[in-house]
């Protein structure tokens, strides 16, 4: 019942709607453990060997969903900070398919860098026009902090889709303060 790649966003928003229409509509919502546990189909789900937590898929998943769920709950707590934790022990491999933001050797993964980039998106979120002809696999967001404008762009196709090609988009940030608008080109 979910558009490919939208399950996580749909679930978080459905809980928000349930709370909103309950006897306690102002109840805080905290997701205390979530991650990029993903697979192209149900049979391929693996809790202990998930390559998608160690590669760029995790970063694009985080950026896409954090931007989409910015106001859907009070907090989203990532599971887990490091690849060293009691359930899986210590792996000798630096990229061991565990769920941490950093490897057992302290190397930041793509997921860690996604959170670092999002943390830099300070200030007021700017409402941007939708990208014409764009599917659910790509998007962008912008913030204004004083006179500084920041833009983050993401590309996150569902696992079962092999999309290739070039994405050329001119990003126009509304407002009188910006006289020279910049066109960004992103290659997929």
Tab-separated table of C-alpha atoms in Angstrom, residues 3-184:
chain	number	residue	atom	x	y	z
A	3	UNK	CA	4.785	3.972	-2.855
A	4	UNK	CA	8.238	2.342	-3.232
A	5	UNK	CA	10.640	3.928	-0.769
A	6	UNK	CA	7.892	5.692	1.207
A	7	UNK	CA	7.113	3.097	3.903
A	8	UNK	CA	9.106	4.809	6.673
A	9	UNK	CA	7.649	8.257	5.968
A	10	UNK	CA	4.119	6.857	5.735
A	11	UNK	CA	4.409	5.040	9.072
A	12	UNK	CA	5.758	8.079	10.949
A	13	UNK	CA	3.035	10.291	9.497
A	14	UNK	CA	0.309	7.741	10.305
A	15	UNK	CA	1.360	7.779	13.966
A	16	UNK	CA	1.299	11.588	13.895
A	17	UNK	CA	-2.260	11.493	12.518
A	18	UNK	CA	-3.346	8.905	15.096
A	19	UNK	CA	-2.052	11.061	17.949
A	20	UNK	CA	-3.535	14.227	16.432
A	21	UNK	CA	-6.995	12.618	16.409
A	22	UNK	CA	-6.698	10.980	19.841
A	23	UNK	CA	-7.760	12.095	23.303
A	24	UNK	CA	-4.180	13.445	23.746
A	25	UNK	CA	-3.550	15.370	20.495
A	26	UNK	CA	-0.563	17.249	21.954
A	27	UNK	CA	1.236	14.106	23.091
A	28	UNK	CA	4.917	14.172	22.144
A	29	UNK	CA	6.064	11.584	19.625
A	30	UNK	CA	9.602	10.202	19.883
A	31	UNK	CA	10.985	7.519	17.575
A	32	UNK	CA	13.835	6.194	19.688
A	33	UNK	CA	15.312	3.576	17.338
A	34	UNK	CA	15.272	3.774	13.572
A	35	UNK	CA	17.773	3.060	10.856
A	36	UNK	CA	18.194	2.334	7.148
A	37	UNK	CA	17.518	-1.392	7.406
A	38	UNK	CA	16.505	-1.967	3.810
A	39	UNK	CA	16.170	-4.693	1.241
A	40	UNK	CA	14.853	-4.876	-2.304
A	41	UNK	CA	12.185	-7.395	-1.158
A	42	UNK	CA	10.943	-9.230	1.974
A	43	UNK	CA	13.040	-12.340	1.382
A	44	UNK	CA	16.254	-10.298	1.277
A	45	UNK	CA	15.806	-8.701	4.734
A	46	UNK	CA	18.824	-9.422	6.913
A	47	UNK	CA	19.331	-7.980	10.395
A	48	UNK	CA	22.998	-8.875	10.543
A	49	UNK	CA	24.209	-8.388	6.976
A	50	UNK	CA	22.684	-5.220	5.588
A	51	UNK	CA	25.008	-3.569	3.070
A	52	UNK	CA	22.728	-0.531	2.852
A	53	UNK	CA	23.806	0.789	6.257
A	54	UNK	CA	27.440	1.103	5.144
A	55	UNK	CA	27.032	2.856	1.796
A	56	UNK	CA	25.662	6.027	0.248
A	57	UNK	CA	22.117	4.577	0.265
A	58	UNK	CA	21.994	5.312	4.015
A	59	UNK	CA	22.965	8.960	3.497
A	60	UNK	CA	20.357	9.647	0.829
A	61	UNK	CA	17.730	7.790	2.903
A	62	UNK	CA	18.480	9.990	5.919
A	63	UNK	CA	18.429	13.275	4.014
A	64	UNK	CA	15.230	12.434	2.130
A	65	UNK	CA	13.306	11.225	5.160
A	66	UNK	CA	14.554	13.785	7.675
A	67	UNK	CA	13.486	16.594	5.349
A	68	UNK	CA	10.107	14.942	4.760
A	69	UNK	CA	9.516	14.279	8.475
A	70	UNK	CA	10.875	17.541	9.869
A	71	UNK	CA	7.584	18.371	11.616
A	72	UNK	CA	6.018	14.897	11.917
A	73	UNK	CA	7.399	14.111	15.394
A	74	UNK	CA	9.378	15.601	18.268
A	75	UNK	CA	12.487	13.470	17.771
A	76	UNK	CA	13.938	10.669	15.698
A	77	UNK	CA	16.715	8.819	17.558
A	78	UNK	CA	19.112	6.981	15.258
A	79	UNK	CA	20.004	3.426	16.213
A	80	UNK	CA	23.039	3.274	16.903
A	81	UNK	CA	26.091	5.564	17.299
A	82	UNK	CA	28.866	3.012	16.741
A	83	UNK	CA	29.248	-0.354	15.049
A	84	UNK	CA	30.475	-1.692	18.399
A	85	UNK	CA	27.469	-2.782	20.442
A	86	UNK	CA	26.396	-5.781	22.462
A	87	UNK	CA	24.111	-7.436	19.912
A	88	UNK	CA	26.750	-7.945	17.216
A	89	UNK	CA	30.053	-7.753	19.049
A	90	UNK	CA	33.227	-6.541	17.417
A	91	UNK	CA	33.974	-7.143	13.754
A	92	UNK	CA	37.482	-6.967	12.325
A	93	UNK	CA	36.121	-5.470	9.096
A	94	UNK	CA	35.946	-1.678	9.056
A	95	UNK	CA	32.653	-1.778	7.129
A	96	UNK	CA	30.819	-4.666	8.735
A	97	UNK	CA	27.168	-3.999	7.752
A	98	UNK	CA	26.337	-2.967	11.316
A	99	UNK	CA	24.075	-0.023	12.071
A	100	UNK	CA	26.401	2.586	13.601
A	101	UNK	CA	27.111	6.080	12.332
A	102	UNK	CA	30.815	5.305	12.689
A	103	UNK	CA	32.711	2.083	12.068
A	104	UNK	CA	34.401	0.076	14.800
A	105	UNK	CA	37.597	1.965	13.852
A	106	UNK	CA	35.921	5.369	14.260
A	107	UNK	CA	35.509	6.124	10.557
A	108	UNK	CA	32.398	8.196	9.822
A	109	UNK	CA	30.003	6.424	7.458
A	110	UNK	CA	27.865	8.105	4.820
A	111	UNK	CA	25.027	8.172	7.375
A	112	UNK	CA	27.162	10.191	9.793
A	113	UNK	CA	28.010	12.672	7.050
A	114	UNK	CA	24.330	13.003	6.106
A	115	UNK	CA	23.527	14.084	9.671
A	116	UNK	CA	26.496	16.479	9.597
A	117	UNK	CA	25.164	18.102	6.431
A	118	UNK	CA	21.640	18.342	7.817
A	119	UNK	CA	22.970	19.952	11.015
A	120	UNK	CA	24.392	22.753	8.869
A	121	UNK	CA	20.946	23.547	7.454
A	122	UNK	CA	20.293	26.107	10.184
A	123	UNK	CA	17.805	28.946	10.172
A	124	UNK	CA	14.379	29.250	8.629
A	125	UNK	CA	13.291	26.636	6.106
A	126	UNK	CA	12.348	28.242	2.809
A	127	UNK	CA	9.329	26.987	0.890
A	128	UNK	CA	10.587	26.003	-2.551
A	129	UNK	CA	8.626	25.223	-5.687
A	130	UNK	CA	8.248	21.568	-6.570
A	131	UNK	CA	10.606	20.249	-9.185
A	132	UNK	CA	8.631	19.823	-12.381
A	133	UNK	CA	8.300	16.257	-13.589
A	134	UNK	CA	10.201	14.974	-10.559
A	135	UNK	CA	9.472	11.609	-8.994
A	136	UNK	CA	9.847	10.605	-5.329
A	137	UNK	CA	13.516	9.720	-5.766
A	138	UNK	CA	14.963	13.236	-5.748
A	139	UNK	CA	14.438	16.561	-4.094
A	140	UNK	CA	15.963	19.571	-2.423
A	141	UNK	CA	15.520	21.935	0.499
A	142	UNK	CA	16.855	25.353	1.430
A	143	UNK	CA	17.264	27.408	4.594
A	144	UNK	CA	17.992	31.056	5.315
A	145	UNK	CA	20.032	31.970	8.377
A	146	UNK	CA	20.440	35.727	8.410
A	147	UNK	CA	21.854	36.547	4.980
A	148	UNK	CA	23.161	33.036	4.357
A	149	UNK	CA	21.201	30.680	2.114
A	150	UNK	CA	21.917	26.952	2.149
A	151	UNK	CA	20.642	24.278	-0.252
A	152	UNK	CA	20.807	20.513	0.117
A	153	UNK	CA	19.993	18.191	-2.794
A	154	UNK	CA	19.305	14.462	-2.542
A	155	UNK	CA	18.844	11.552	-4.912
A	156	UNK	CA	17.431	8.353	-3.426
A	157	UNK	CA	15.914	5.878	-5.897
A	158	UNK	CA	14.166	2.810	-4.459
A	159	UNK	CA	16.393	-0.278	-4.285
A	160	UNK	CA	14.493	-2.123	-6.977
A	161	UNK	CA	14.898	0.696	-9.521
A	162	UNK	CA	18.077	1.146	-11.538
A	163	UNK	CA	17.816	4.744	-12.630
A	164	UNK	CA	20.649	6.364	-14.468
A	165	UNK	CA	21.034	9.583	-16.314
A	166	UNK	CA	21.579	13.234	-15.658
A	167	UNK	CA	19.392	15.431	-13.492
A	168	UNK	CA	19.670	19.065	-14.540
A	169	UNK	CA	17.654	21.447	-12.442
A	170	UNK	CA	17.729	25.168	-11.936
A	171	UNK	CA	17.030	25.850	-8.266
A	172	UNK	CA	15.306	29.163	-7.743
A	173	UNK	CA	15.157	30.433	-4.192
A	174	UNK	CA	12.282	32.898	-3.782
A	175	UNK	CA	12.914	36.291	-2.223
A	176	UNK	CA	14.118	39.789	-3.008
A	177	UNK	CA	17.401	39.307	-1.155
A	178	UNK	CA	18.816	37.048	-3.859
A	179	UNK	CA	19.597	38.933	-7.043
A	180	UNK	CA	21.705	36.328	-8.820
A	181	UNK	CA	20.145	32.897	-8.714
A	182	UNK	CA	22.337	29.877	-9.252
A	183	UNK	CA	21.613	26.869	-11.392
A	184	UNK	CA	22.881	23.631	-9.902
